[in-house]
mmCIF file of C-alpha atoms and ligand atoms in Angstrom:
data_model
loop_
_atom_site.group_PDB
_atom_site.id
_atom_site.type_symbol
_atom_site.label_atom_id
_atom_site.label_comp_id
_atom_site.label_asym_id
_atom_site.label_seq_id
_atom_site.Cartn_x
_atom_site.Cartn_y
_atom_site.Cartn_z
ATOM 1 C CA UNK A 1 -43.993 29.174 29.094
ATOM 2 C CA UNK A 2 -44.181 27.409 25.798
ATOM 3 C CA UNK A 3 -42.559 29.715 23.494
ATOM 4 C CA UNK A 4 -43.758 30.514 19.683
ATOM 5 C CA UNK A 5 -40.718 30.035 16.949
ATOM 6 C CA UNK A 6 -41.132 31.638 13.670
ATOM 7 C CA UNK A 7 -38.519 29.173 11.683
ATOM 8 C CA UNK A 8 -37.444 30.517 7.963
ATOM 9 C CA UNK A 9 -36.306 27.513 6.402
ATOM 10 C CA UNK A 10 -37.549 24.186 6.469
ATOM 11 C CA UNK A 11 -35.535 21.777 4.022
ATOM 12 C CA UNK A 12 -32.102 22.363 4.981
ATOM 13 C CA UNK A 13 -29.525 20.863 7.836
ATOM 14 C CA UNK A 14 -30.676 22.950 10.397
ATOM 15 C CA UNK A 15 -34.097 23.641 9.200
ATOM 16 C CA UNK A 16 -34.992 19.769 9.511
ATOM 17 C CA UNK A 17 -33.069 19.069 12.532
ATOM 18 C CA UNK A 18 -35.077 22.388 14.519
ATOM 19 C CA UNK A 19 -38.537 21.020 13.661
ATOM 20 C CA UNK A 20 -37.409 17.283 14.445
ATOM 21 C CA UNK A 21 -35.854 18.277 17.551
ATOM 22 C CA UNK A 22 -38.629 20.597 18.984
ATOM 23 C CA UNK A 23 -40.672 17.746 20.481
ATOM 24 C CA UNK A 24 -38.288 17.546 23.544
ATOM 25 C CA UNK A 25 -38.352 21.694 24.153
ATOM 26 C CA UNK A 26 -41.343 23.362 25.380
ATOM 27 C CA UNK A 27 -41.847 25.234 22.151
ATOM 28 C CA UNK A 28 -44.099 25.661 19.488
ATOM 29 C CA UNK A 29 -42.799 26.005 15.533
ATOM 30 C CA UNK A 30 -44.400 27.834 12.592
ATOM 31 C CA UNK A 31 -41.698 26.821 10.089
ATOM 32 C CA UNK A 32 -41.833 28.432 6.706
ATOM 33 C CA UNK A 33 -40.578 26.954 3.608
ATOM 34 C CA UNK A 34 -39.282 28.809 0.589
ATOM 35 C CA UNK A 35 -42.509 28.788 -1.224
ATOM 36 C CA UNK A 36 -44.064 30.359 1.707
ATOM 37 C CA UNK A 37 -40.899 32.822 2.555
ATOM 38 C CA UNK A 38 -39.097 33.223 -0.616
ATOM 39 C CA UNK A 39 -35.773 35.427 0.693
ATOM 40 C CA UNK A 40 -34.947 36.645 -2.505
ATOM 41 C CA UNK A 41 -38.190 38.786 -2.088
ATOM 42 C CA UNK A 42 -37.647 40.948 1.349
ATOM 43 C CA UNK A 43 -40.657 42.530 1.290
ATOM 44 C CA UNK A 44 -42.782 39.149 0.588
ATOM 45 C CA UNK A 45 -40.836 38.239 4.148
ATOM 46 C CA UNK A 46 -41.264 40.580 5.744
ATOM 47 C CA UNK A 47 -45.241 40.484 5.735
ATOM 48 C CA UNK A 48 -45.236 37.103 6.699
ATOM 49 C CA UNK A 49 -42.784 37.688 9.325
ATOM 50 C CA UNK A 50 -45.526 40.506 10.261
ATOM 51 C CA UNK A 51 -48.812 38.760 9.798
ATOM 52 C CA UNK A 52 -47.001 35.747 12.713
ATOM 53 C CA UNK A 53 -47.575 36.084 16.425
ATOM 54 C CA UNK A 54 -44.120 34.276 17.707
ATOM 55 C CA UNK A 55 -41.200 35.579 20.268
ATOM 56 C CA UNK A 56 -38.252 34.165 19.096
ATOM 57 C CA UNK A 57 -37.658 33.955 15.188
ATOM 58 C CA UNK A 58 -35.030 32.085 13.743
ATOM 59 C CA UNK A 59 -33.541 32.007 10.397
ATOM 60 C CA UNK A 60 -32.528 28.898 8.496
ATOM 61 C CA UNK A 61 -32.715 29.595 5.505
ATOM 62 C CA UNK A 62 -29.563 30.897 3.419
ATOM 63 C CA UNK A 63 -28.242 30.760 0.240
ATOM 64 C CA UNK A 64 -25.158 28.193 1.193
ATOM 65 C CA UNK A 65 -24.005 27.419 -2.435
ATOM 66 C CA UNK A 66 -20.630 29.148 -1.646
ATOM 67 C CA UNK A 67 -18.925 28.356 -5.550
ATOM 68 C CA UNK A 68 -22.035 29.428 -7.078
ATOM 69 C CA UNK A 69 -22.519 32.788 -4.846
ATOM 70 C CA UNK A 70 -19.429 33.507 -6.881
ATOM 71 C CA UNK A 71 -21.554 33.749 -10.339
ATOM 72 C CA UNK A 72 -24.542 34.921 -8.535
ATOM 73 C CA UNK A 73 -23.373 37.708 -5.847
ATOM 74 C CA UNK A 74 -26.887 40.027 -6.230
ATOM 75 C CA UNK A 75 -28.993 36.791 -5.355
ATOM 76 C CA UNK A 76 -26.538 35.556 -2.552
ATOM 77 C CA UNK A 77 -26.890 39.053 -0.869
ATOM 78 C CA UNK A 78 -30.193 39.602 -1.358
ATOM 79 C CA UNK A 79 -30.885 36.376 0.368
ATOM 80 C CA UNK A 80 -28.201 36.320 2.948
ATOM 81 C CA UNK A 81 -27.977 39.817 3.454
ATOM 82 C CA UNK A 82 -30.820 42.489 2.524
ATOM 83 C CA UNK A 83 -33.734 39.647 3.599
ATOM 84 C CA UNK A 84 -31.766 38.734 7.386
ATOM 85 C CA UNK A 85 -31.536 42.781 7.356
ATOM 86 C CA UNK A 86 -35.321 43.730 6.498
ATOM 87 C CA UNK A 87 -36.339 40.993 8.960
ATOM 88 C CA UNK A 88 -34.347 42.774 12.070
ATOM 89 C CA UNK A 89 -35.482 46.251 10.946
ATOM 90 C CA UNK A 90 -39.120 45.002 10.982
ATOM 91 C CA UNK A 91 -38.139 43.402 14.721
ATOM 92 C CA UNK A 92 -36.328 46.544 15.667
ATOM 93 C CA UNK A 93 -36.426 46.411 19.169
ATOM 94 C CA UNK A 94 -39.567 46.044 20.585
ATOM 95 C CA UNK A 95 -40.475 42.794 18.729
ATOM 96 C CA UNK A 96 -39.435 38.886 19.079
ATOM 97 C CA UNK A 97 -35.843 37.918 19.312
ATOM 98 C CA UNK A 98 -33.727 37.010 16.943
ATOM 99 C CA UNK A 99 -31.756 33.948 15.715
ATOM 100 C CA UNK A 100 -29.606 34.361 12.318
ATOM 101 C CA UNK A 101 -26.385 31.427 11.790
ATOM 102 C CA UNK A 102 -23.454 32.638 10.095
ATOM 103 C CA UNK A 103 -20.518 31.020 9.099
ATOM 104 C CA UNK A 104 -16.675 30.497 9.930
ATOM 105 C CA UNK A 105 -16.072 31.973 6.046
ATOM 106 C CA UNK A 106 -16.409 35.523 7.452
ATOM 107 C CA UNK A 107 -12.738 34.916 8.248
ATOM 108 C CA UNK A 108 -9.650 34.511 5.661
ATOM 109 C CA UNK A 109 -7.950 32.074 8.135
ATOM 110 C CA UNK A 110 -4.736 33.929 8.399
ATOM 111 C CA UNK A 111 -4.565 34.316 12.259
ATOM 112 C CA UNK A 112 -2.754 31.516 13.193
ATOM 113 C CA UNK A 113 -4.803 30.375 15.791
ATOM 114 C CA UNK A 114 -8.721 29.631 16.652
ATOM 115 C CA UNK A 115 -11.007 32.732 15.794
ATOM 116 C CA UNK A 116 -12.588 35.059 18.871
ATOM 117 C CA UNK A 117 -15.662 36.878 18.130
ATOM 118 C CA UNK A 118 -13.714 39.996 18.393
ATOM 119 C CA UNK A 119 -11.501 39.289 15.858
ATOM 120 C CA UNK A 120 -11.727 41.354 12.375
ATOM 121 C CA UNK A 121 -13.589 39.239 9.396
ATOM 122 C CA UNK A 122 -12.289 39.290 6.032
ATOM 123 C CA UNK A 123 -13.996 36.914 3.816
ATOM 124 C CA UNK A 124 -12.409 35.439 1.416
ATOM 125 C CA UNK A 125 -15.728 34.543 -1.449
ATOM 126 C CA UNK A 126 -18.878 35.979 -2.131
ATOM 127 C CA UNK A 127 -20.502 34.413 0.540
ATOM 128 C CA UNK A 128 -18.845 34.908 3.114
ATOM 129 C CA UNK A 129 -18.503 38.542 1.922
ATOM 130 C CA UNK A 130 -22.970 37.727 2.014
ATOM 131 C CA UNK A 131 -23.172 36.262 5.417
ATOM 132 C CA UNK A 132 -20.735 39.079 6.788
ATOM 133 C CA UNK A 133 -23.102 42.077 5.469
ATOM 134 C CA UNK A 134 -26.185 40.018 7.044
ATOM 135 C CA UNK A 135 -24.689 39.782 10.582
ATOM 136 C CA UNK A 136 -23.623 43.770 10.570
ATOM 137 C CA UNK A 137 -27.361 44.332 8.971
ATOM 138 C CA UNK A 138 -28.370 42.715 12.240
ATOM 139 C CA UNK A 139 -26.944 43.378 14.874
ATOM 140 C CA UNK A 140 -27.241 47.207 13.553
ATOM 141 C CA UNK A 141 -30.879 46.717 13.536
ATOM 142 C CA UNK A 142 -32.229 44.649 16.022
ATOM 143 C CA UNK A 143 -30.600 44.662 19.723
ATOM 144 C CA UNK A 144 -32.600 41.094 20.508
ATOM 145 C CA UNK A 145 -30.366 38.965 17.883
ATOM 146 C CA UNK A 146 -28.222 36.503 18.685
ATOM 147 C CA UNK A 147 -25.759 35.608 15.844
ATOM 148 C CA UNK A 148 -24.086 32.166 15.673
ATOM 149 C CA UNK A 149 -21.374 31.816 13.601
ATOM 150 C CA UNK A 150 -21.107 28.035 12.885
ATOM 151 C CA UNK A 151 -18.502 25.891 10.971
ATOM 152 C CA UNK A 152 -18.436 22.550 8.278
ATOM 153 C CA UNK A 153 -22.296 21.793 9.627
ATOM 154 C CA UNK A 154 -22.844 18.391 8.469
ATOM 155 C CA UNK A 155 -26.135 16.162 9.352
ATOM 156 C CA UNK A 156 -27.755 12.649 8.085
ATOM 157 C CA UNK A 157 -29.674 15.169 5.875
ATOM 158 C CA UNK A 158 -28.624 16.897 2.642
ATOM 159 C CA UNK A 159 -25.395 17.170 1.208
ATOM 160 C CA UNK A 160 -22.750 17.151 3.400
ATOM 161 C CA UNK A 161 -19.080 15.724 3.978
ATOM 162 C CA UNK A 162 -20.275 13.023 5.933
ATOM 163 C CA UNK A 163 -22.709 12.014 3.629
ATOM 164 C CA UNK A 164 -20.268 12.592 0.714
ATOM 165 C CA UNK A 165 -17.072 10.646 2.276
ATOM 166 C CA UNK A 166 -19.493 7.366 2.992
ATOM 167 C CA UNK A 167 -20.815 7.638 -0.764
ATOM 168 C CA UNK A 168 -17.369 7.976 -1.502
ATOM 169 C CA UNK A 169 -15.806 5.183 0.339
ATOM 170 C CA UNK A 170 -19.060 2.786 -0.809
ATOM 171 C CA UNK A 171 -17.484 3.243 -4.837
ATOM 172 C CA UNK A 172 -14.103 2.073 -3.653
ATOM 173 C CA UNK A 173 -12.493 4.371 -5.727
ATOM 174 C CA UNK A 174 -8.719 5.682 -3.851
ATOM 175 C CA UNK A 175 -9.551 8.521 -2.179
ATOM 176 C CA UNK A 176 -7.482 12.004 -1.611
ATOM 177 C CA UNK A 177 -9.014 14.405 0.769
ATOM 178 C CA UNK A 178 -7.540 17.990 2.067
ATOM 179 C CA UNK A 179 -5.286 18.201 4.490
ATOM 180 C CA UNK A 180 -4.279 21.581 4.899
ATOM 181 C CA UNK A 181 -7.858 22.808 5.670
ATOM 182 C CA UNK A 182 -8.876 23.114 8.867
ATOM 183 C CA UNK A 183 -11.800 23.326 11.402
ATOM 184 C CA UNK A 184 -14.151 22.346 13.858
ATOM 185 C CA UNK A 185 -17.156 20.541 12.417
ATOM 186 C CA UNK A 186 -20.640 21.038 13.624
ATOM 187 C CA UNK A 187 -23.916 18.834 13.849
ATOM 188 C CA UNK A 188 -26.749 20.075 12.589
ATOM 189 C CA UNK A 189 -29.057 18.451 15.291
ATOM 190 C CA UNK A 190 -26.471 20.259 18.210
ATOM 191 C CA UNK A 191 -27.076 23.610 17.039
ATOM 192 C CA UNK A 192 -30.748 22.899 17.110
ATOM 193 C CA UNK A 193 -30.729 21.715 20.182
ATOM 194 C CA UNK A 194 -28.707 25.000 21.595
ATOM 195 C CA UNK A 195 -30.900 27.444 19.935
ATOM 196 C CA UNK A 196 -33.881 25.275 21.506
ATOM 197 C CA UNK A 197 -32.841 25.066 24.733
ATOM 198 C CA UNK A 198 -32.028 28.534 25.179
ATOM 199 C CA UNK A 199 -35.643 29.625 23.517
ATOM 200 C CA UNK A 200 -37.124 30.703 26.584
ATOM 201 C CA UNK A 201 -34.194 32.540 27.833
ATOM 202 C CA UNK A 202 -33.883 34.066 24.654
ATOM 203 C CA UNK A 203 -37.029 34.956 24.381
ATOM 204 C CA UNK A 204 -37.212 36.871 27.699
ATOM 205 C CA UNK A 205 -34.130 38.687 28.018
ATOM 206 C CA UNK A 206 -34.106 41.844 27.357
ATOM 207 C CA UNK A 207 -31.403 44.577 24.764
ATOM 208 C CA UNK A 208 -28.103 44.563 26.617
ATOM 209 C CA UNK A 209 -28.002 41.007 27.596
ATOM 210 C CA UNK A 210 -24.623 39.544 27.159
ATOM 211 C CA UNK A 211 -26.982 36.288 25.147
ATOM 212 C CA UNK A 212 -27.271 38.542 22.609
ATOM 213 C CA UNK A 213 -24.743 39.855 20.163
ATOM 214 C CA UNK A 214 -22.216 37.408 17.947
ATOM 215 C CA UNK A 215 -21.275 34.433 19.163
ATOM 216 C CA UNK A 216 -19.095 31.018 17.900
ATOM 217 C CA UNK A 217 -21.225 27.785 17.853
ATOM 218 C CA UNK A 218 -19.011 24.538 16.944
ATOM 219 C CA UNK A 219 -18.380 20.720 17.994
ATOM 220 C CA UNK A 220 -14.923 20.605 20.042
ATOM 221 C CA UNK A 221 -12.218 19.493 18.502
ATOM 222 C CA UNK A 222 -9.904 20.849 15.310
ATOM 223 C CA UNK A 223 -9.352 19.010 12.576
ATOM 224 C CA UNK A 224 -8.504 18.854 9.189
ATOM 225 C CA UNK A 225 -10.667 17.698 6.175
ATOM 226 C CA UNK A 226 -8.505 14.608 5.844
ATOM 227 C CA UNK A 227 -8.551 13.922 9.866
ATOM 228 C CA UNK A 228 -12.332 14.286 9.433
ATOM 229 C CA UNK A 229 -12.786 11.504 6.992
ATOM 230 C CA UNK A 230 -10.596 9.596 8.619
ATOM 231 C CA UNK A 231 -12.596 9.518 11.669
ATOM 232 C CA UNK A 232 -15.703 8.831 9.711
ATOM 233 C CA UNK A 233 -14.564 5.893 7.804
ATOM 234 C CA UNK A 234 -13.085 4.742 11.708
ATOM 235 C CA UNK A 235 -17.009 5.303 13.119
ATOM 236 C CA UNK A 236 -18.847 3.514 10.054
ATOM 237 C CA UNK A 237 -16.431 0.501 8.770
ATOM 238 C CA UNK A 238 -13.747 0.338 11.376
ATOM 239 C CA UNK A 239 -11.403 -2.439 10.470
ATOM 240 C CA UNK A 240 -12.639 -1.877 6.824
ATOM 241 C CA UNK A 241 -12.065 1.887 6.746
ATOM 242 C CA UNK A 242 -10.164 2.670 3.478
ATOM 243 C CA UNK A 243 -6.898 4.424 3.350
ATOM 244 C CA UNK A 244 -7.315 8.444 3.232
ATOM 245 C CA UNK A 245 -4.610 9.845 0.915
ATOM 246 C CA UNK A 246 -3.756 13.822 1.636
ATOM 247 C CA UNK A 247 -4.053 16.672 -1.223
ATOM 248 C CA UNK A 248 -3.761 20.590 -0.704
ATOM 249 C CA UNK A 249 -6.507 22.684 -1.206
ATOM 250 C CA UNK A 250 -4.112 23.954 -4.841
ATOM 251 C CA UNK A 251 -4.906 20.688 -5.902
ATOM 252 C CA UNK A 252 -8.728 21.583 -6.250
ATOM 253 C CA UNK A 253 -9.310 24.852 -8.098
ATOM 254 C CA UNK A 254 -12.727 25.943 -6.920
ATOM 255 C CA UNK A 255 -14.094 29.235 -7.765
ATOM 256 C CA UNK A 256 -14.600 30.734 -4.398
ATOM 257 C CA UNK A 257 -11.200 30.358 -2.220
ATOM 258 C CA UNK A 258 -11.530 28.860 1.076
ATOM 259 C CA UNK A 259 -9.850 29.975 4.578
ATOM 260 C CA UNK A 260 -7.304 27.517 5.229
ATOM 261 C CA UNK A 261 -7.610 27.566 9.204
ATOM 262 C CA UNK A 262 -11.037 29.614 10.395
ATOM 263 C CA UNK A 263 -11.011 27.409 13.163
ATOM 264 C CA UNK A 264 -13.705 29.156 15.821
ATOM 265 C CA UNK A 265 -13.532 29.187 19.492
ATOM 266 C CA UNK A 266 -16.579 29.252 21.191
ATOM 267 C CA UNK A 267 -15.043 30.279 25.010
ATOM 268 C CA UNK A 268 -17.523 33.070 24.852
ATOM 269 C CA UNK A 269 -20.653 31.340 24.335
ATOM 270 C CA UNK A 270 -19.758 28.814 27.033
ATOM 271 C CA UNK A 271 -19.014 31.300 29.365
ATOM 272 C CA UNK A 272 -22.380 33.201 28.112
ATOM 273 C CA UNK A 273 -24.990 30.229 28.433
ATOM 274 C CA UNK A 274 -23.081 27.828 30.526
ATOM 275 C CA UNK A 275 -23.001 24.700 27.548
ATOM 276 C CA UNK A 276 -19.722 23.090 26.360
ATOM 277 C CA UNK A 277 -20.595 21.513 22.826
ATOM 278 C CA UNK A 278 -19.370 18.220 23.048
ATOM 279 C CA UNK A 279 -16.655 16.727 20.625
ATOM 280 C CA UNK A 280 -17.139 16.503 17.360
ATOM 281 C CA UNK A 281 -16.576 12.786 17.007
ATOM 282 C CA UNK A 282 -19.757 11.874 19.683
ATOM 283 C CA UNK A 283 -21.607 14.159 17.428
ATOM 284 C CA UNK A 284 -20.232 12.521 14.016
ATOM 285 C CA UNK A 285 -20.977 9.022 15.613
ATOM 286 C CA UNK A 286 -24.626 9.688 16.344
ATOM 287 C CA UNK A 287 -25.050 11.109 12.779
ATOM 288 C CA UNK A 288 -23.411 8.180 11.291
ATOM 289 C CA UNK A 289 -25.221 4.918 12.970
ATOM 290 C CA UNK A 290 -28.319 7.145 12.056
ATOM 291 C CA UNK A 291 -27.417 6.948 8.189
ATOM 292 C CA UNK A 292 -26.539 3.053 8.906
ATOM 293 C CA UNK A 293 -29.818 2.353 10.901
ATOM 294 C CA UNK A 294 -31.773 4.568 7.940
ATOM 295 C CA UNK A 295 -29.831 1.772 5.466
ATOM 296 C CA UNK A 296 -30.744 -0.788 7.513
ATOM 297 C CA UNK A 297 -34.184 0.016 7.429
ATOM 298 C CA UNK A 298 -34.360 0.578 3.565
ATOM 299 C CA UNK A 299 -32.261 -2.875 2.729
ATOM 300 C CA UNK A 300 -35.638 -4.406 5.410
ATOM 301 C CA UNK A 301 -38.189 -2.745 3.763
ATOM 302 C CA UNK A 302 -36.679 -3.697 0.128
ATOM 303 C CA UNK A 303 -36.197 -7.630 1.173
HETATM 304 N N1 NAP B 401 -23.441 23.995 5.659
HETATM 305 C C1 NAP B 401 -22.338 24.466 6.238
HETATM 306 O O1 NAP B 401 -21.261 23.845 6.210
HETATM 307 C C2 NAP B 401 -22.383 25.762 7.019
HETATM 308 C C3 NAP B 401 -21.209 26.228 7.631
HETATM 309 C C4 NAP B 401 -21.259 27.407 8.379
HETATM 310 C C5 NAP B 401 -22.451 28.103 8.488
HETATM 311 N N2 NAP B 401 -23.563 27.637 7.851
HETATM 312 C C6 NAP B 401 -24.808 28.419 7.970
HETATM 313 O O2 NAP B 401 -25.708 27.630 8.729
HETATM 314 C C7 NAP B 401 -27.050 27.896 8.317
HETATM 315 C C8 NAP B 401 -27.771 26.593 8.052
HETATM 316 O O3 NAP B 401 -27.073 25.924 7.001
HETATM 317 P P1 NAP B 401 -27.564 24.531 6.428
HETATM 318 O O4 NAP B 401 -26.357 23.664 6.283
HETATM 319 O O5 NAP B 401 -28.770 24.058 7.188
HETATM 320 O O6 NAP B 401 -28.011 25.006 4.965
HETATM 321 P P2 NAP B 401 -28.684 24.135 3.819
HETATM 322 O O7 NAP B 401 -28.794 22.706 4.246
HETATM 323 O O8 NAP B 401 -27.972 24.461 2.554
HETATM 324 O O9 NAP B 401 -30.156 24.731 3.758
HETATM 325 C C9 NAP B 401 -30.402 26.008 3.289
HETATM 326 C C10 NAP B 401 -31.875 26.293 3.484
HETATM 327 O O10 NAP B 401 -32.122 27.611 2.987
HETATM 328 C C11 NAP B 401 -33.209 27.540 2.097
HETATM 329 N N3 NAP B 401 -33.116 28.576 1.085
HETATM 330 C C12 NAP B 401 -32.173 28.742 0.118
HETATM 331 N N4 NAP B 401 -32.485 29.807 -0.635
HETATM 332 C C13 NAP B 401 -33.644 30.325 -0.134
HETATM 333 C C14 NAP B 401 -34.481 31.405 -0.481
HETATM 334 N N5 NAP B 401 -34.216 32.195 -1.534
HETATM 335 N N6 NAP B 401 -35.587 31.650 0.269
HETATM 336 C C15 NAP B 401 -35.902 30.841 1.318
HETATM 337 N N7 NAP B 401 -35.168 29.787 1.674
HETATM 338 C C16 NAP B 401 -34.042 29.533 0.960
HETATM 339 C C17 NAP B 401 -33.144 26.160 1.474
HETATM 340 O O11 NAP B 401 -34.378 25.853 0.910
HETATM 341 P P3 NAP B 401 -34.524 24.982 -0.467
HETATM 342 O O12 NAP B 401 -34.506 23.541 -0.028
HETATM 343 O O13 NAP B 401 -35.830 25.414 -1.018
HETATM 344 O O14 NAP B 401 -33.345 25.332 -1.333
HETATM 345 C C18 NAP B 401 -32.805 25.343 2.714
HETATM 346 O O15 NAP B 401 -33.961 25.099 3.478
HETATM 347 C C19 NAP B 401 -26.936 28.836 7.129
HETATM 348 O O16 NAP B 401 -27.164 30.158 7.561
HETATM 349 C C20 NAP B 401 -25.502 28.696 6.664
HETATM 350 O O17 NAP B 401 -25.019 29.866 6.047
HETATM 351 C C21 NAP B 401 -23.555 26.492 7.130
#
């Protein structure tokens, strides 16, 4: 059965990476950008959520600018919040499934060990506070969702630590990265993947099923930020790799605070739908000799 996906979202990480990756899934995407689906409007989403004939619908589009949110809380919850919310009351039960990502920042990282889906959130910033009130707005509402919380997604697309460290390491300026932050990064293109593969099974099971309901969605591995770059600068310039000096998270004054270890296990979702996401450094690697092959291909079409 080829199934219909209603995609919110189109420009972003995971947007790009569902509508590239589709061609290998039997599925068919109607992917909405913002000028179409505007999710500061919920009721301008909703009807074209309504006026679509689809049986899975997934949502990637959020507001993600998590220092900003701070400034702008009534947009950030609008958008993360009352729009994933309107959307699952309009679903209710009877209508497509549901897809919504969330984010490791539901947590204030004070638990001393990797995060369970039963453990108690308490964000730390505004949008995490956001993302928080859209998963309970969901799952209230709509018995079909599946919620994936997901953490440090990073892609060869948009703005992203990967992207950042090898921009970074190209000015050959010394660099200082965090290293009492830590997590388990995520590709972009994996996630995609797992939410296509399971479209069909999704799409046909019914309230109740244990695929529904929260679950954690990450590469394997822990890590810290400084760890991460490390192993990016190892992938993309090996013996040239620069030297990766440590700072604290004090030493950058942001103005949302960040958890210092939401770390996420995702047990539950491999016991759930029987995938192990690999580790994060096969997933880095493929994202990296993309951006290099992408380089290569703009220094050949320059010459
Ligand atoms: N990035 C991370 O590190 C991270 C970590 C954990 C969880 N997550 C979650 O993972 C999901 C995917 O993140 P991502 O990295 O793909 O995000 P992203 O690259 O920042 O993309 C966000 C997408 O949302 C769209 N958007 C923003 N405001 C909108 C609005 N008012 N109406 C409609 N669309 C709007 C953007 O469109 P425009 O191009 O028009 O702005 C863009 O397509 C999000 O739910 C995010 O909260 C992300």
């Amino acid at each position: 059965m080829t199934v219909r996906i209603l995609q919110f979202g189109t420009t972003g990480q995971l947007g790009r990476e569902l509508s590239a990756q589709a061609k290998d899934f039997d599925v068919e995407i109607t992917a909405l950008s913002r000028a179409e689906a505007d999710f500061a409007d919920p009721a301008a989403v909703v009807a074209r959520l309504k006026a679509a004939q689809a049986d899975l619908v997934v949502l990637a589009a959020a507001y993600t600018a998590v220092d900003q949110a701070e400034r702008e809380r009534d947009l950030a919850f609008r958008v993360n919040a009352e729009t994933p919310g309107a959307i699952a009351e309009a679903l209710g039960a009877g209508g497509p499934a549901l897809v919504q990502i969330s984010t490791d920042y539901v947590f204030d990282g004070e638990k001393g060990g990797a995060y369970v889906e039963t453990d108690t959130p308490a964000p730390l910033s505004v949008y995490g506070a956001s993302k928080l009130e859209g998963e309970r707005r969901i799952l209230a509402a709509c018995p079909r969702a599946l919620v994936l919380r997901a953490s440090w997604v990073v892609s060869s697309h948009g703005k992203n630590f990967v992207k950042t460290m090898l921009r970074l390491a190209g000015e050959g300026k010394p660099l200082k990265v965090v290293a009492d932050q830590f997590g388990r990064p995520t590709s972009a293109r994996d996630l995609a993947r797992f939410i296509l593969s399971q479209a069909e099974r999704l799409a046909a099971a019914r309230a109740g099923e244990p695929v529904f309901g929260l679950h954690h969605f990450a590469n394997a591995g822990e890590v810290s930020w400084k760890g991460f770059a490390e192993g990016i600068f190892d992938m993309a310039l090996g013996a040239n790799a620069p030297p990766v000096g440590a700072s604290a998270t004090a030493d950058w004054p942001a103005p949302a605070k960040r958890p210092l270890r939401a770390t996420l296990d995702t047990a539950k979702l491999e016991h759930t739908f029987g995938v192990t996401p690999r580790p994060w450094r096969e997933a880095v690697a493929d994202i990296v000799s993309e951006l290099q092959s992408e380089a290569k291909t703009e220094l050949g079409s320059a010459a």
